Amino acid sequence: MIKALLPSLAMRRLLPEQRRRAAPWIIGLMTFVSLVVGVAGAVALGAIGDLGRSAEGRWSLQVTGTPAQAAQAEALLRGSAEVTSVQPVPEAEVRTTLRRWLGPGADTLGLPLPTLGEVTLRPGANGEALAQRLEARVSSARLTPYSRELAPLLGTLESLATLVIGLLFVLAAALAAAVTLAARATLDANRQTLDVLHGIGATDDQLLSLVQRRIALDALVGSLAGATAAILVVVAALIPARGLLGGWGGAPSLSPIAWVLLALLPLLQAGLATLVARRALRQALTDSP
């Protein structure tokens, strides 16, 4: 196929250039949308991975009983072989969080505050068995895994990632349809020239290479322009919001594989457009009298 994109200079001169072509604009727009959507999906997948790793082995302790029961629960956890650390949450921090929800009047309501703590387990420890033992010894104590608390958020992010994948397939199908129309329009616009060339002995492959080269160049230019615009949007919108680079305010990071796929996306779009155009042009040449 590479050879088909490089017809001789003499053959290229036979096909007049068209200054106004819609294909680069269509392909550029599709590439721009695909790249922005792809970044959103990659960030969602990165967030899922980061949250899953941060919640691994971490459990939340809640004691709604007396301070003595809270101290008993903490002592039981510290003495357990499965536990590596127990960090109680200061009461002032709990009241500050409650004040955010209920306003300044939260301090005057006299609400009973539970004793909270963060428990870290050893890798491979049976947290469910530990939670059952703790509840049997201290009835007001509950040990809950962070993964259970984060399950609704992770489910939402997974749905978003699935939606992004579906959108990318839809955009690829739309790109294929648009390129097919553009290829046939290019063929129709140069029908007389192609008929003359065919009449003097040019083969279908030679005619195909002429039109396909033009579509391939349009696809490459459009993809690079769309990718450039998408990069500018990502830099302008996501990096200042600390929503792309890992380590900025705990934001999700993109894996090296995600960076490679995003970098290859414009080239994949151009390759898809070229393949679709080649098939459409060959079919049109075959169907023509």
Short mmCIF file of C-alpha atoms in Angstrom, two decimals, residues 31-264:
data_model
loop_
_atom_site.label_atom_id
_atom_site.label_comp_id
_atom_site.label_asym_id
_atom_site.label_seq_id
_atom_site.Cartn_x
_atom_site.Cartn_y
_atom_site.Cartn_z
CA THR A 31 -9.24 13.46 15.45
CA PHE A 32 -9.71 16.41 17.79
CA VAL A 33 -12.85 14.92 19.37
CA SER A 34 -11.33 11.43 19.54
CA LEU A 35 -8.19 12.68 21.26
CA VAL A 36 -10.07 14.76 23.83
CA VAL A 37 -12.43 11.86 24.54
CA GLY A 38 -9.45 9.51 24.73
CA VAL A 39 -7.74 11.73 27.31
CA ALA A 40 -10.92 11.72 29.40
CA GLY A 41 -11.06 7.94 29.25
CA ALA A 42 -7.38 7.58 30.10
CA VAL A 43 -7.79 9.88 33.10
CA ALA A 44 -10.79 7.84 34.26
CA LEU A 45 -8.82 4.60 33.96
CA GLY A 46 -5.90 6.21 35.79
CA ALA A 47 -8.21 7.31 38.59
CA ILE A 48 -9.60 3.77 38.89
CA GLY A 49 -6.09 2.36 39.23
CA ASP A 50 -4.96 5.03 41.69
CA LEU A 51 -8.03 4.63 43.90
CA GLY A 52 -7.76 0.85 43.82
CA ARG A 53 -4.11 0.95 44.88
CA SER A 54 -4.72 3.55 47.59
CA ALA A 55 -7.61 1.52 49.07
CA GLU A 56 -5.73 -1.76 49.09
CA GLY A 57 -5.26 -3.01 52.63
CA ARG A 58 -6.89 0.07 54.20
CA TRP A 59 -9.95 -0.22 56.44
CA SER A 60 -12.07 2.27 58.33
CA LEU A 61 -12.77 1.82 62.06
CA GLN A 62 -16.00 3.22 63.51
CA VAL A 63 -16.94 2.90 67.17
CA THR A 64 -20.30 4.36 68.21
CA GLY A 65 -20.07 3.34 71.85
CA THR A 66 -18.25 4.76 74.84
CA PRO A 67 -14.60 5.90 74.90
CA ALA A 68 -13.81 2.74 76.84
CA GLN A 69 -15.18 0.60 74.03
CA ALA A 70 -13.21 2.65 71.51
CA ALA A 71 -10.01 2.07 73.50
CA GLN A 72 -10.81 -1.66 73.72
CA ALA A 73 -11.33 -1.90 69.97
CA GLU A 74 -8.11 -0.03 69.28
CA ALA A 75 -6.15 -2.26 71.65
CA LEU A 76 -7.58 -5.39 70.03
CA LEU A 77 -6.56 -4.17 66.58
CA ARG A 78 -3.07 -3.15 67.68
CA GLY A 79 -2.56 -6.59 69.17
CA SER A 80 -3.65 -8.39 66.01
CA ALA A 81 -1.00 -9.92 63.75
CA GLU A 82 -2.91 -8.84 60.63
CA VAL A 83 -2.70 -5.13 61.49
CA THR A 84 0.33 -3.00 60.71
CA SER A 85 -0.97 0.35 61.99
CA VAL A 86 -3.99 2.00 63.62
CA GLN A 87 -4.33 5.76 63.29
CA PRO A 88 -7.20 7.35 65.23
CA VAL A 89 -8.86 10.37 63.62
CA PRO A 90 -8.67 13.38 65.98
CA GLU A 91 -12.02 14.59 67.34
CA ALA A 92 -11.28 18.10 66.10
CA GLU A 93 -11.01 16.79 62.55
CA VAL A 94 -14.31 14.95 62.90
CA ARG A 95 -16.01 18.11 64.15
CA THR A 96 -14.53 20.13 61.31
CA THR A 97 -15.96 17.67 58.80
CA LEU A 98 -19.33 17.74 60.54
CA ARG A 99 -19.27 21.54 60.48
CA ARG A 100 -18.85 21.48 56.70
CA TRP A 101 -22.06 19.51 56.38
CA LEU A 102 -24.21 21.15 59.06
CA GLY A 103 -22.74 24.63 59.23
CA PRO A 104 -21.50 26.60 62.27
CA GLY A 105 -24.43 25.39 64.37
CA ALA A 106 -23.10 21.84 64.42
CA ASP A 107 -21.15 22.54 67.63
CA THR A 108 -24.32 23.53 69.51
CA LEU A 109 -26.41 20.51 68.49
CA GLY A 110 -24.74 18.18 70.96
CA LEU A 111 -24.56 15.31 68.50
CA PRO A 112 -22.72 12.19 69.70
CA LEU A 113 -19.57 11.71 67.66
CA PRO A 114 -18.27 8.25 66.78
CA THR A 115 -14.65 7.34 67.25
CA LEU A 116 -13.02 6.95 63.87
CA GLY A 117 -9.71 5.47 62.84
CA GLU A 118 -7.74 4.26 59.84
CA VAL A 119 -6.50 0.68 59.96
CA THR A 120 -3.85 -0.73 57.62
CA LEU A 121 -3.64 -4.50 57.18
CA ARG A 122 -0.74 -6.63 56.06
CA PRO A 123 -0.80 -7.92 52.45
CA GLY A 124 -2.93 -11.05 52.24
CA ALA A 125 -4.59 -10.52 55.63
CA ASN A 126 -8.20 -11.67 56.06
CA GLY A 127 -9.91 -8.41 56.89
CA GLU A 128 -13.42 -9.87 56.99
CA ALA A 129 -12.44 -12.38 59.68
CA LEU A 130 -10.77 -9.60 61.68
CA ALA A 131 -13.90 -7.45 61.37
CA GLN A 132 -16.06 -10.33 62.67
CA ARG A 133 -13.75 -10.90 65.65
CA LEU A 134 -13.76 -7.20 66.45
CA GLU A 135 -17.55 -6.97 66.31
CA ALA A 136 -17.86 -10.06 68.54
CA ARG A 137 -15.61 -8.48 71.18
CA VAL A 138 -16.85 -4.88 70.85
CA SER A 139 -20.46 -4.76 69.62
CA SER A 140 -20.35 -1.03 68.79
CA ALA A 141 -17.25 -1.33 66.57
CA ARG A 142 -17.35 -1.71 62.80
CA LEU A 143 -14.43 -2.35 60.48
CA THR A 144 -15.19 -1.46 56.85
CA PRO A 145 -12.84 -1.75 53.84
CA TYR A 146 -12.14 1.42 51.91
CA SER A 147 -12.87 -0.48 48.69
CA ARG A 148 -16.49 -0.91 49.80
CA GLU A 149 -16.83 2.79 50.47
CA LEU A 150 -15.28 3.64 47.10
CA ALA A 151 -17.34 1.09 45.15
CA PRO A 152 -19.99 3.61 43.93
CA LEU A 153 -17.29 6.02 42.74
CA LEU A 154 -15.30 3.25 41.06
CA GLY A 155 -18.47 2.02 39.38
CA THR A 156 -19.15 5.49 38.01
CA LEU A 157 -15.59 5.81 36.69
CA GLU A 158 -15.78 2.37 35.07
CA SER A 159 -19.05 3.35 33.38
CA LEU A 160 -17.37 6.53 32.14
CA ALA A 161 -14.44 4.55 30.74
CA THR A 162 -16.84 2.15 29.00
CA LEU A 163 -18.73 5.11 27.55
CA VAL A 164 -15.47 6.58 26.25
CA ILE A 165 -14.56 3.33 24.52
CA GLY A 166 -17.99 3.22 22.90
CA LEU A 167 -17.65 6.83 21.76
CA LEU A 168 -14.28 6.09 20.18
CA PHE A 169 -15.83 3.27 18.15
CA VAL A 170 -18.70 5.54 17.11
CA LEU A 171 -16.24 8.25 16.07
CA ALA A 172 -14.22 5.71 14.10
CA ALA A 173 -17.37 4.62 12.28
CA ALA A 174 -18.31 8.24 11.58
CA LEU A 175 -14.80 8.91 10.28
CA ALA A 176 -15.02 5.90 7.97
CA ALA A 177 -18.37 7.10 6.59
CA ALA A 178 -17.11 10.67 6.10
CA VAL A 179 -13.93 9.54 4.36
CA THR A 180 -15.93 7.25 2.07
CA LEU A 181 -18.07 10.20 0.98
CA ALA A 182 -15.00 12.41 0.55
CA ALA A 183 -13.22 9.76 -1.52
CA ARG A 184 -16.18 9.32 -3.83
CA ALA A 185 -16.53 13.10 -4.14
CA THR A 186 -12.86 13.39 -5.11
CA LEU A 187 -13.30 10.62 -7.62
CA ASP A 188 -16.40 12.26 -9.14
CA ALA A 189 -14.68 15.68 -9.28
CA ASN A 190 -11.86 14.19 -11.35
CA ARG A 191 -13.96 11.72 -13.31
CA GLN A 192 -13.22 13.24 -16.72
CA THR A 193 -9.47 13.31 -16.14
CA LEU A 194 -9.51 9.73 -14.87
CA ASP A 195 -11.59 8.57 -17.82
CA VAL A 196 -9.08 10.14 -20.23
CA LEU A 197 -6.19 8.48 -18.40
CA HIS A 198 -8.02 5.18 -18.43
CA GLY A 199 -8.67 5.56 -22.13
CA ILE A 200 -5.00 6.02 -22.95
CA GLY A 201 -4.03 2.88 -21.08
CA ALA A 202 -3.75 3.76 -17.37
CA THR A 203 -4.63 0.85 -15.12
CA ASP A 204 -7.08 0.91 -12.24
CA ASP A 205 -4.21 0.62 -9.76
CA GLN A 206 -2.52 3.70 -11.24
CA LEU A 207 -5.74 5.70 -11.06
CA LEU A 208 -6.34 4.44 -7.55
CA SER A 209 -2.88 5.54 -6.43
CA LEU A 210 -3.49 9.07 -7.73
CA VAL A 211 -6.71 9.63 -5.81
CA GLN A 212 -5.62 7.63 -2.78
CA ARG A 213 -2.47 9.72 -2.40
CA ARG A 214 -4.57 12.86 -2.21
CA ILE A 215 -6.88 11.34 0.41
CA ALA A 216 -3.91 10.06 2.42
CA LEU A 217 -2.29 13.50 2.49
CA ASP A 218 -5.60 15.06 3.51
CA ALA A 219 -5.96 12.46 6.28
CA LEU A 220 -2.43 13.07 7.57
CA VAL A 221 -2.76 16.86 7.53
CA GLY A 222 -6.19 16.75 9.14
CA SER A 223 -5.09 14.31 11.84
CA LEU A 224 -2.03 16.36 12.77
CA ALA A 225 -4.06 19.59 12.85
CA GLY A 226 -6.76 17.98 15.00
CA ALA A 227 -4.16 16.49 17.33
CA THR A 228 -2.45 19.87 17.72
CA ALA A 229 -5.74 21.55 18.59
CA ALA A 230 -6.58 18.80 21.07
CA ILE A 231 -3.19 19.11 22.77
CA LEU A 232 -3.70 22.86 23.15
CA VAL A 233 -7.12 22.28 24.71
CA VAL A 234 -5.75 19.65 27.11
CA VAL A 235 -2.86 21.86 28.15
CA ALA A 236 -5.11 24.89 28.59
CA ALA A 237 -7.91 23.13 30.47
CA LEU A 238 -6.63 20.06 32.30
CA ILE A 239 -3.14 20.88 33.53
CA PRO A 240 -4.07 24.13 35.32
CA ALA A 241 -7.00 22.27 36.87
CA ARG A 242 -4.58 19.62 38.13
CA GLY A 243 -6.60 16.93 36.41
CA LEU A 244 -3.99 15.28 34.23
CA LEU A 245 -0.54 14.93 35.76
CA GLY A 246 -0.05 12.59 38.69
CA GLY A 247 1.25 14.06 41.91
CA TRP A 248 -0.64 17.33 41.52
CA GLY A 249 -3.06 17.39 44.40
CA GLY A 250 -3.48 13.60 44.29
CA ALA A 251 -4.80 13.72 40.74
CA PRO A 252 -4.86 10.49 38.70
CA SER A 253 -1.83 9.82 36.54
CA LEU A 254 -1.67 8.47 33.00
CA SER A 255 0.20 5.21 32.45
CA PRO A 256 2.97 4.99 29.82
CA ILE A 257 0.69 2.77 27.72
CA ALA A 258 -2.00 5.47 27.79
CA TRP A 259 0.52 8.09 26.65
CA VAL A 260 1.66 5.85 23.78
CA LEU A 261 -1.91 5.11 22.66
CA LEU A 262 -2.85 8.78 22.78
CA ALA A 263 0.25 9.70 20.78
CA LEU A 264 -0.55 7.04 18.16
#
